[in-house]
XYZ file of C-alpha atoms in Angstrom:
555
model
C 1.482 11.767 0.097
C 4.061 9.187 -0.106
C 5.249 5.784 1.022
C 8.330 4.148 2.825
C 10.709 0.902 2.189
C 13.133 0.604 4.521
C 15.608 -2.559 5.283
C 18.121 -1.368 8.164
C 21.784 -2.849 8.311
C 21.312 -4.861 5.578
C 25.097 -6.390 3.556
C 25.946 -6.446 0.006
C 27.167 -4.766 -3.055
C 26.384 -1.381 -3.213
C 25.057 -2.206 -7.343
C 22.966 -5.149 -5.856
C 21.181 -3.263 -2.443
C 20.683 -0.304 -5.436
C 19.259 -3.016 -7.691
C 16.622 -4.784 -5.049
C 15.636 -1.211 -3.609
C 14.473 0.009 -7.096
C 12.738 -3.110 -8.120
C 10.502 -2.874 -4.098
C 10.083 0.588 -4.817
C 8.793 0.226 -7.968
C 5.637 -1.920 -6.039
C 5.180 2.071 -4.303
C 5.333 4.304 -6.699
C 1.386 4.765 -7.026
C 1.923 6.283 -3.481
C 3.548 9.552 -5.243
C 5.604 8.926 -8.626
C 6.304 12.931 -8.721
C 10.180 12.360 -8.666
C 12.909 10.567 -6.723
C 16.167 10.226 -6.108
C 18.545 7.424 -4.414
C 21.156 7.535 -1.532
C 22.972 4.582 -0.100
C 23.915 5.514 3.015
C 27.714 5.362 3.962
C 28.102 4.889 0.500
C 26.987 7.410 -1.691
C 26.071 11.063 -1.258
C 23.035 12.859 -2.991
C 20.393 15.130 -2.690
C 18.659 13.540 -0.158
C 15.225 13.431 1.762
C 15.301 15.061 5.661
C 18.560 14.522 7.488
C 19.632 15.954 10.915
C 22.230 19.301 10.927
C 25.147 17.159 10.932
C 23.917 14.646 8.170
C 24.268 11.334 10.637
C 20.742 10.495 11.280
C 18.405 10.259 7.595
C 14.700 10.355 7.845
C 12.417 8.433 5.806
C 9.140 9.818 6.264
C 5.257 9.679 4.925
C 2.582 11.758 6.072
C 1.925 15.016 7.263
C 2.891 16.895 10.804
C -0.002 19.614 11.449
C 1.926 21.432 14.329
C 5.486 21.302 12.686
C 5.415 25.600 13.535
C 4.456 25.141 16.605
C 6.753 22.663 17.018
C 9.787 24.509 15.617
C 8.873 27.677 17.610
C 8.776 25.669 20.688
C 11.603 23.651 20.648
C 13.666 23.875 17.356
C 14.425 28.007 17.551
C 18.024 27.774 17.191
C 18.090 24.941 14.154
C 18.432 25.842 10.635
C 16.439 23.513 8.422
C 17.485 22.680 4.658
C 13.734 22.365 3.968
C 9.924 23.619 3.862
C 8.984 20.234 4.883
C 6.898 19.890 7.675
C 8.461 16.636 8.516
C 11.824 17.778 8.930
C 10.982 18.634 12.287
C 10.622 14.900 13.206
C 14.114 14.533 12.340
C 15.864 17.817 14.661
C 13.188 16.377 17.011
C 14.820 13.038 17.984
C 18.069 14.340 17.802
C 16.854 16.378 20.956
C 14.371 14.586 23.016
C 15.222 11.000 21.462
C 12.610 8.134 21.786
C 9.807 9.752 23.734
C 9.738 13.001 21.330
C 6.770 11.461 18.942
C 4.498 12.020 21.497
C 4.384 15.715 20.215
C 3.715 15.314 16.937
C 0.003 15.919 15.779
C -0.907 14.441 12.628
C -1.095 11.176 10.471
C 2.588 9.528 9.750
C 4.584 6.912 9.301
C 8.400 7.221 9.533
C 12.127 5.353 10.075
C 15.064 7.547 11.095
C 18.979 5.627 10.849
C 21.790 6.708 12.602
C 24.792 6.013 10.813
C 27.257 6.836 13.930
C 25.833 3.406 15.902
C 23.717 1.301 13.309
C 20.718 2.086 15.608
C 17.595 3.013 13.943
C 13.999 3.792 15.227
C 10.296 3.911 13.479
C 6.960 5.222 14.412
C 3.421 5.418 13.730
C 0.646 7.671 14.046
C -1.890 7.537 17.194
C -5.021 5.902 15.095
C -2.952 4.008 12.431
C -3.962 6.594 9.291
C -1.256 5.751 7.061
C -0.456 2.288 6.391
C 2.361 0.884 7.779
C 4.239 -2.741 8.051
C 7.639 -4.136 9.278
C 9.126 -7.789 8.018
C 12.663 -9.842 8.372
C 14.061 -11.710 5.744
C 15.948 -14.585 5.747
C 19.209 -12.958 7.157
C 16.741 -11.641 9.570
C 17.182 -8.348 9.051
C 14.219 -5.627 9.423
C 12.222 -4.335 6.727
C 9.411 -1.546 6.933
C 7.423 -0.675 3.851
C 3.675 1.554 3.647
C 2.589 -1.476 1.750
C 2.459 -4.816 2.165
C 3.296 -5.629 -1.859
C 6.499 -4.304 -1.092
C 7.936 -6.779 1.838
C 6.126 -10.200 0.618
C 8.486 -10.863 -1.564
C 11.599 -10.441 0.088
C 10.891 -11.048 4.204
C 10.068 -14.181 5.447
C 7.490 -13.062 8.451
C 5.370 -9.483 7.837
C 3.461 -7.986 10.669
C 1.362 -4.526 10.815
C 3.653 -1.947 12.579
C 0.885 -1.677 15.870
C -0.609 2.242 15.738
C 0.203 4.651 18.536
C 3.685 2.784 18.828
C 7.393 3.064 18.078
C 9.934 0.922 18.028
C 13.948 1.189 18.851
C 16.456 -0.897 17.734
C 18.001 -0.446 21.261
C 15.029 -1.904 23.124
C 14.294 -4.047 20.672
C 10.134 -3.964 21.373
C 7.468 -1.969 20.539
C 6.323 0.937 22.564
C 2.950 2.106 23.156
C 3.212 6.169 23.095
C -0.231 7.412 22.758
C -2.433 6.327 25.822
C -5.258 8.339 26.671
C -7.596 7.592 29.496
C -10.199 6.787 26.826
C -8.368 4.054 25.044
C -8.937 1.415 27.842
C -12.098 -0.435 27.079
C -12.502 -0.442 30.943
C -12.323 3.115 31.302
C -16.084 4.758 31.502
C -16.462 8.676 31.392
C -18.215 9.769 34.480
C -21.945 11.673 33.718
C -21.600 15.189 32.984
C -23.416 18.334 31.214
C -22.841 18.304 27.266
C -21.674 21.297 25.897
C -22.145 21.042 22.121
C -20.438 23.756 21.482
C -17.286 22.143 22.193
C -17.867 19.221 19.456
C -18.375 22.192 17.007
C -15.326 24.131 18.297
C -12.837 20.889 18.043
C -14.077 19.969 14.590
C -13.781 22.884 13.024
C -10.326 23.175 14.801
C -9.296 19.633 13.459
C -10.609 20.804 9.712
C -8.718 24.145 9.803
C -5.371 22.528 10.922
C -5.610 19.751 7.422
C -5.820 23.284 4.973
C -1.978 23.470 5.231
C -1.327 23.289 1.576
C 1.910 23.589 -0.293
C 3.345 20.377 1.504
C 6.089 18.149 -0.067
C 5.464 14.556 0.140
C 7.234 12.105 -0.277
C 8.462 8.162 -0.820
C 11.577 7.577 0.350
C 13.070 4.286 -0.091
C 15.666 2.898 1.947
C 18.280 -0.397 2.212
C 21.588 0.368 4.792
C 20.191 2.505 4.237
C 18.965 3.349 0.538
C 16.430 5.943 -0.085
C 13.962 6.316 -2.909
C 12.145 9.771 -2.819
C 8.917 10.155 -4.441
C 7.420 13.968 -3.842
C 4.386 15.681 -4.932
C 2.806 19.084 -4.311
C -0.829 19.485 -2.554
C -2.605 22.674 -4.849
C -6.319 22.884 -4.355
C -8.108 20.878 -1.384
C -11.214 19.080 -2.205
C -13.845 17.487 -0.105
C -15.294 13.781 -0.565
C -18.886 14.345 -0.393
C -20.999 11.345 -0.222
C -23.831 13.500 0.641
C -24.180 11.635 4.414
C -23.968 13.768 7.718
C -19.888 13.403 8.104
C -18.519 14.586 4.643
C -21.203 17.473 4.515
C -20.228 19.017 7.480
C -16.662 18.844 6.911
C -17.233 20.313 3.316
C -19.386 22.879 5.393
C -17.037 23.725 7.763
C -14.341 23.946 4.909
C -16.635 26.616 2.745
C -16.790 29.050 6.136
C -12.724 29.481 5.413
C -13.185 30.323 2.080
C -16.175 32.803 2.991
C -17.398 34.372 -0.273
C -14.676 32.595 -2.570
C -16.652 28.894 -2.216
C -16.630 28.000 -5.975
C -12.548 27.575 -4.913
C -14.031 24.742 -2.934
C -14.162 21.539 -5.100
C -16.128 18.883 -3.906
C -16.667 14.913 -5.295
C -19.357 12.819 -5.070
C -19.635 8.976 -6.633
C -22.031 6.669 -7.347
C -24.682 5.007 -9.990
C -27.021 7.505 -11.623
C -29.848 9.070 -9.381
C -27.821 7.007 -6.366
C -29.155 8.351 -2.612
C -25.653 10.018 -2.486
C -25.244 11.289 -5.587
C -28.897 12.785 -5.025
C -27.823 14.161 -1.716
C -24.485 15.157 -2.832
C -26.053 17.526 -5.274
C -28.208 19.129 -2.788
C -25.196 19.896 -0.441
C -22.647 21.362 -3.080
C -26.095 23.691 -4.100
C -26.674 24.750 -0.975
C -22.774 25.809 -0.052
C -22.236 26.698 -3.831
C -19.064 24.643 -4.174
C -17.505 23.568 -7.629
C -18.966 19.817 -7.533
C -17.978 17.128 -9.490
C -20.234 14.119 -9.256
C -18.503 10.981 -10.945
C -20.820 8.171 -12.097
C -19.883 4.528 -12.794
C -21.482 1.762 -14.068
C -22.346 -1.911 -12.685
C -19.534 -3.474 -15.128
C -16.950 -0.737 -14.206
C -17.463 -1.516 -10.899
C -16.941 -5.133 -11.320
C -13.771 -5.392 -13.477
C -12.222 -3.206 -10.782
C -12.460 -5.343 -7.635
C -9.508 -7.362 -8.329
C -7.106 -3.970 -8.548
C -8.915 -2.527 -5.710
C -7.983 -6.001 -3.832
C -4.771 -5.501 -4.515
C -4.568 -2.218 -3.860
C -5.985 -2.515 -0.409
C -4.464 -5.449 0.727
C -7.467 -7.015 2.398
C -10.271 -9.597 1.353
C -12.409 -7.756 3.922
C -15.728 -7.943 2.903
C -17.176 -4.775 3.888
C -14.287 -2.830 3.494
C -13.980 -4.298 -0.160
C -17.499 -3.555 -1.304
C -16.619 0.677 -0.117
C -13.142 0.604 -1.846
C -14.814 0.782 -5.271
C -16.227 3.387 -5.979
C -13.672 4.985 -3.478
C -10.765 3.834 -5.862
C -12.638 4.725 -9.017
C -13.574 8.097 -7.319
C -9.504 8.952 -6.702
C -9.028 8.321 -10.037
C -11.269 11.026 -11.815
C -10.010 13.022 -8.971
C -6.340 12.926 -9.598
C -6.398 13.052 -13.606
C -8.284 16.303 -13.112
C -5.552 17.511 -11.459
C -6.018 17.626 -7.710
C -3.599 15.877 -4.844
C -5.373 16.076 -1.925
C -8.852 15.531 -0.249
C -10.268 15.904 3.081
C -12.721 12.794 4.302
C -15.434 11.885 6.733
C -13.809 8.811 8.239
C -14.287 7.651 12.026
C -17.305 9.715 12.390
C -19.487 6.631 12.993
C -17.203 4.709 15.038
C -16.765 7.454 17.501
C -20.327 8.630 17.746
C -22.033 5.017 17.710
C -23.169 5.811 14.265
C -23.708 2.388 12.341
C -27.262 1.204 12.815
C -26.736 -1.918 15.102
C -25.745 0.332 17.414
C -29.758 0.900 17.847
C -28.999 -2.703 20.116
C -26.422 -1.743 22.465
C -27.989 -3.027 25.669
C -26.505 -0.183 28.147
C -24.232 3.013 27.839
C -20.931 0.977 29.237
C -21.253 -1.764 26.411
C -22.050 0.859 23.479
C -18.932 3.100 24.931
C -16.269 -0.532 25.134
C -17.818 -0.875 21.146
C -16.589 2.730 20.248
C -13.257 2.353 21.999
C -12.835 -1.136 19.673
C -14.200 0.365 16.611
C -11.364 3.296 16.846
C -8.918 1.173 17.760
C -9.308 -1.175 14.921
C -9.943 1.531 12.053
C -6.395 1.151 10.874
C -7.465 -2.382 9.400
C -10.776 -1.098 8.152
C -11.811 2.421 7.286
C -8.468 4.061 7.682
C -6.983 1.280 5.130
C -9.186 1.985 3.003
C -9.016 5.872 2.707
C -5.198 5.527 2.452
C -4.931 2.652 -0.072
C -7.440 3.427 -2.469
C -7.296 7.237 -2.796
C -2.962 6.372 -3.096
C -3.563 4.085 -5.583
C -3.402 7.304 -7.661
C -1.193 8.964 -5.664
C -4.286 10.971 -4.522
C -3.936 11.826 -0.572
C -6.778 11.671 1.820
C -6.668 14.111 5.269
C -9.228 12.730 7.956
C -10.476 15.444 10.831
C -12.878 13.061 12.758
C -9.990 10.972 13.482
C -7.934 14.490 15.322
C -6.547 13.392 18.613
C -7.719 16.330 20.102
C -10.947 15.690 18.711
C -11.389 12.428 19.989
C -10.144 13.105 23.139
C -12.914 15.588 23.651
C -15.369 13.195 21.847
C -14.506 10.011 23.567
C -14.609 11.459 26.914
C -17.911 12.243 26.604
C -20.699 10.423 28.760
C -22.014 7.983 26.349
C -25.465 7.836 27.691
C -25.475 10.578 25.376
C -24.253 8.708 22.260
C -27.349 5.700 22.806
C -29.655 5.561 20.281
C -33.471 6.203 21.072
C -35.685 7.016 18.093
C -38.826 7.151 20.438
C -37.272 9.844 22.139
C -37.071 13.279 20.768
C -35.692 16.856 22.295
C -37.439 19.784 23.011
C -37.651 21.023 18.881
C -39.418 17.715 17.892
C -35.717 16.294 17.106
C -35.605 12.432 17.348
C -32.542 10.709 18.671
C -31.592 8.760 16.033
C -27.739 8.251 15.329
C -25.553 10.701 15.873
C -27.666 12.906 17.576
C -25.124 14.932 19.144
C -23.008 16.003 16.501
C -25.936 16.584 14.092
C -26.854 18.997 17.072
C -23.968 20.424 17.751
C -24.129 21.757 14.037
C -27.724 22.610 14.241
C -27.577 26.145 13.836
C -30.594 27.846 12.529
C -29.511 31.384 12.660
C -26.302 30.294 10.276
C -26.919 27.077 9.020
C -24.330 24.436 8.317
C -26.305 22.427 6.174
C -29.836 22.181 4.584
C -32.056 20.451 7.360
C -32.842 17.215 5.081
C -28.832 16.318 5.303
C -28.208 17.240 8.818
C -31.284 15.314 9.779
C -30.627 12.272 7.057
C -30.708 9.018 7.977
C -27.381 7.009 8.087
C -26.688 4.868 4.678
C -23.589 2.806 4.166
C -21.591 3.990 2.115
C -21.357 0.873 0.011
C -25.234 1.353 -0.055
C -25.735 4.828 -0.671
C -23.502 4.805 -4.271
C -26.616 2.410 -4.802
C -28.569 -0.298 -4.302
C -27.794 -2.432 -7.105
C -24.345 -2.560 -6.405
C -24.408 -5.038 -3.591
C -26.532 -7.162 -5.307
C -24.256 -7.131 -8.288
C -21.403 -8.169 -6.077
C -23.267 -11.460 -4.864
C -25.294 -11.966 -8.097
C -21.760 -12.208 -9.722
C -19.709 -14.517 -6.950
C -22.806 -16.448 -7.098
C -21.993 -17.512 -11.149
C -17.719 -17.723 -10.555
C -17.753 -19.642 -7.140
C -19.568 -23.266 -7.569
C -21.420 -25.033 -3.977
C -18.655 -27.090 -4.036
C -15.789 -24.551 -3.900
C -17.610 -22.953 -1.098
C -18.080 -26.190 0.606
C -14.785 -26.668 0.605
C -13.795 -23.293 1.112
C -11.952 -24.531 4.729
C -9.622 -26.948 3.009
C -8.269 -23.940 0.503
C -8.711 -21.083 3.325
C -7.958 -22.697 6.586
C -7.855 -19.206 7.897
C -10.230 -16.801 7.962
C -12.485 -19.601 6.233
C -15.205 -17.745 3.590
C -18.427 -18.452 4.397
C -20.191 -17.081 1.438
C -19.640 -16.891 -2.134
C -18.657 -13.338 -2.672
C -16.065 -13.638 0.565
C -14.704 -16.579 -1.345
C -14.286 -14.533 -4.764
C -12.519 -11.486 -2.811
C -10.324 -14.339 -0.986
C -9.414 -15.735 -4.238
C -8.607 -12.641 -5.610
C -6.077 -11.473 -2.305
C -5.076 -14.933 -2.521
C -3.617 -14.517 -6.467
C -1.648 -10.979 -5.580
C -0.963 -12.487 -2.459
C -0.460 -15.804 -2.133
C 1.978 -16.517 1.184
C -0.068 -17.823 4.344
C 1.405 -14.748 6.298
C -0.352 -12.430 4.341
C -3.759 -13.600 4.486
C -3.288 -13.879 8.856
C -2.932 -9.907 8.397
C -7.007 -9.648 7.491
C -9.024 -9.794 11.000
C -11.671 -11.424 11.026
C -14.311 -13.154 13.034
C -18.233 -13.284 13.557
C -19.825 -9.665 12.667
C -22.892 -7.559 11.780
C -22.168 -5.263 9.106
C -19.525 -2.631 10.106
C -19.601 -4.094 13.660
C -17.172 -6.579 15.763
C -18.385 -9.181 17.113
C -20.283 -7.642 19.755
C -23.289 -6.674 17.300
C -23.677 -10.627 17.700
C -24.028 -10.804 21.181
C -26.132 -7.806 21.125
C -28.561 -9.900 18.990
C -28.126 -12.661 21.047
C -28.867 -10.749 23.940
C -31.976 -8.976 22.495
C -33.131 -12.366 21.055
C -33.427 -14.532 24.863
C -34.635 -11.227 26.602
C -37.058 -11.134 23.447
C -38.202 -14.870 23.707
C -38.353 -14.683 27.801
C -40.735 -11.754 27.272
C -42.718 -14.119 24.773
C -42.877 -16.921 26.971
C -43.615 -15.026 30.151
């Protein structure tokens, strides 16, 4: 994996642009510190990232293009590319098609391309907002884009998140939605119709086979007028994050049926405290598809003393999203020192199948459906941040198939009067309709099972939770000793924005807030009223449940 820094058209000596775009780099090199190289542009020559046939337009690019054959085949038959990289393509692609070509590519990305025949330079980012991505200006009002947001703070004077499912041309000057699929619309409702399991199962397993491409060079490419810092590393053996929960047990599944009888090739990784519900579960999993499992076990203090890098790291004071980065980021570390460079991951699951329990409250099909439309649409700040920022932290890349745009298309069209939650109900085999009903029956498959019936059939823990129980209790147990009643009580004064309302918000605020400390950054955290996991609907929905609740009562 890799990141980008970018500052277009920017003036200066060449030694001085060379000088600032090592020192931002430096803030990126966790992203993929392989190797590198530097290239002013205009200026300088060198052996440079991914450039067009006739070297004018230079590509800075981070992610990873699944259909870059197909692609190439299609369109790109007559080019010769310099490289193996499947991002080159992005590169040949705009020189062809020009703005409007990104809707082709399929896959999670991030990227700026310069022209140095007009100045003009455009950037892009994926459909669901996997791979972090910001833009800035600094005082000379020039634009900046970096992966991180460590690497723009100190040097641009406004920073913004680069919107997902956009690009953005120096011509027009604006951001441009690209990816708009009937289903994004919160007002859009899919009409009733017969499920067909067998198509969640087919575009799954579809969306896991296409994120096996191994071999892939990465890279961070650094860039100023442009300037270019290239960081690249190799993906060997793929691994699967296996917290032992429905979603990273069926993709490790679905991942062991392409390696048949060779599954010990399979590595799988599970964290948490000892004897942990996911370790536990983990365990059973990895037996049961007879994968090489490594189960990594950390204790309360570890845990603790790692928040504030994991803060940093992430970029957020986000509560929730904190308390999961932990043993995420001390999970990617084990992982990468014992050699591996790329995982696969169960994120989005929940969000698109109505998966987090206070979803058990949605009042009618139409308001659970607007809730998963929101919940994808804001995973870039949440779940997707975090499986970027703290398996990159050690340069450790994370692959997400829930989050497939061909899988959500087929999965967010679906009626979602089949997505409501209704444990009183139960099918025809005695199966209760708990969370996620569908897609743990899509994969119910006696005959060839997927999994062992007590995971398919497991009820949902968070994964903050399921690493174990202690560990939120630690987190509160120890903001409740560093943050005195009166620091919370004042907590609007110091945090006008986004104002903590407990102690353990306040720590993680104080925390962002030291790495961090311009106004700007802190208005990039959303925030706002919320159940766990949930927007601000789960609050209504108790509301709602609450009066109907008391009105039965009193009537």
């Amino acid at each position: 994996m890799c990141g980008v820094l970018a500052v277009l058209n920017a003036c200066g000596k060449r030694a001085d642009l060379r000088a600032l775009a090592l020192r931002q780099a430096e803030l990126l090199k966790h992203r993929g510190p392989d190797s590198y190289g530097v290239n002013i542009q205009k200026t300088i020559k060198g052996d440079q990232p991914l450039f067009s046939t006739d070297k004018s337009l230079c590509l800075c690019a981070n992610g990873e293009i699944y259909n870059y054959k197909k692609l190439s085949s299609l369109y790109l038959s007559t080019v010769n590319f310099a490289t193996s990289s499947d991002c080159e393509v992005i590169v040949h692609l705009y020189e062809k098609f020009g703005n409007d070509f990104v809707k082709y590519l399929d896959g999670m990305f991030s990227f700026v391309i310069s022209d140095s025949r007009t100045g003009e330079y455009y950037a892009a980012r994926d459909p669901i907002g996997i791979t972090s991505f910001y833009y800035g200006y600094d005082k000379e009002g020039k634009m900046w884009f970096a992966s991180e947001l460590k690497a723009l703070q100190d040097v641009c004077v406004k920073i913004s998140e680069f919107p997902p499912g956009c690009y953005y041309s120096s011509v027009k000057g604006v951001f441009v939605p690209y990816f708009k699929p009937l289903w994004h619309s919160e007002n859009f409702l899919p009409e009733p119709q017969e499920l067909h399991l067998e198509v969640i199962r087919e575009a799954l397993t579809a969306a896991v086979k296409k994120r096996l491409m191994t071999s892939v060079p990465f890279g961070v490419l650094l860039w100023v007028c442009t300037v270019f810092f290239f960081l690249r590393s190799f993906v060997c053996v793929p691994g699967v994050l296996l917290s032992g929960g429905l979603d990273s047990s069926l993709i490790a599944s679905i991942v062991s049926r392409f390696f048949k009888n060779d599954t010990a090739k399979l590595h799988t990784f599970s964290v948490g405290f000892p004897n942990s519900p996911d370790v536990k579960a983990a365990k059973v999993v990895a037996d049961f598809l007879g994968t090489s499992h490594h189960s990594f076990q950390f204790s309360l203090q570890e845990g603790l003393e790692a928040v504030p890098a994991v803060i940093y790291h992430l970029e957020s004071y986000d509560v929730t999203t904190v308390r999961a980065s932990v043993p995420m980021f001390l999970m990617s570390q084990r992982i990468k020192t014992s050699g591996f460079k790329m995982v696969l991951s169960g994120e989005g699951s929940d969000e698109i199948f109505a998966g987090y329990l206070y979803f058990h409250k949605a009042p009618s099909k139409e308001e659970l459906h607007k809730e998963t439309v929101r919940k994808v649409k804001a995973l870039h700040a949440y779940d997707c941040l975090r499986a970027n920022k703290a398996t990159l932290a050690w340069g450790l890349e994370a692959r997400v198939p829930f989050l497939d745009t061909q899988f959500l298309e087929v999965c967010m069209s679906l009626d979602p009067a089949h997505k409501m939650v209704n444990p009183q109900e139960v099918d025809s085999e005695g199966r209760k309709k708990i969370e996620k009903y569908i897609l743990r029956k899509a994969f119910d498959c006696p005959e060839q099972p997927y999994l062992p019936e007590e995971i398919l059939w497991r009820q949902k823990e968070q994964f903050s939770d399921g690493v174990g129980y202690g560990w939120i209790d630690l987190l509160k147990e120890f903001a409740e000793k560093a943050i005195t009643d009166r620091m919370l009580a004042d907590a609007k004064l110091r945090f006008p924005f986004n104002t903590p309302l407990t102690k353990e918000a306040y720590y993680y605020r104080s925390e962002f807030e030291r790495h961090f400390p311009e106004p700007q950054t802190a208005e990039l955290v959303p925030g706002g009223p919320t159940v766990a996991c949930s927007t601000s609907a789960a609050v209504e929905w108790d509301a709602v449940i609450y009066i109907l609740s008391l009105t039965a009562t009193r009537g």
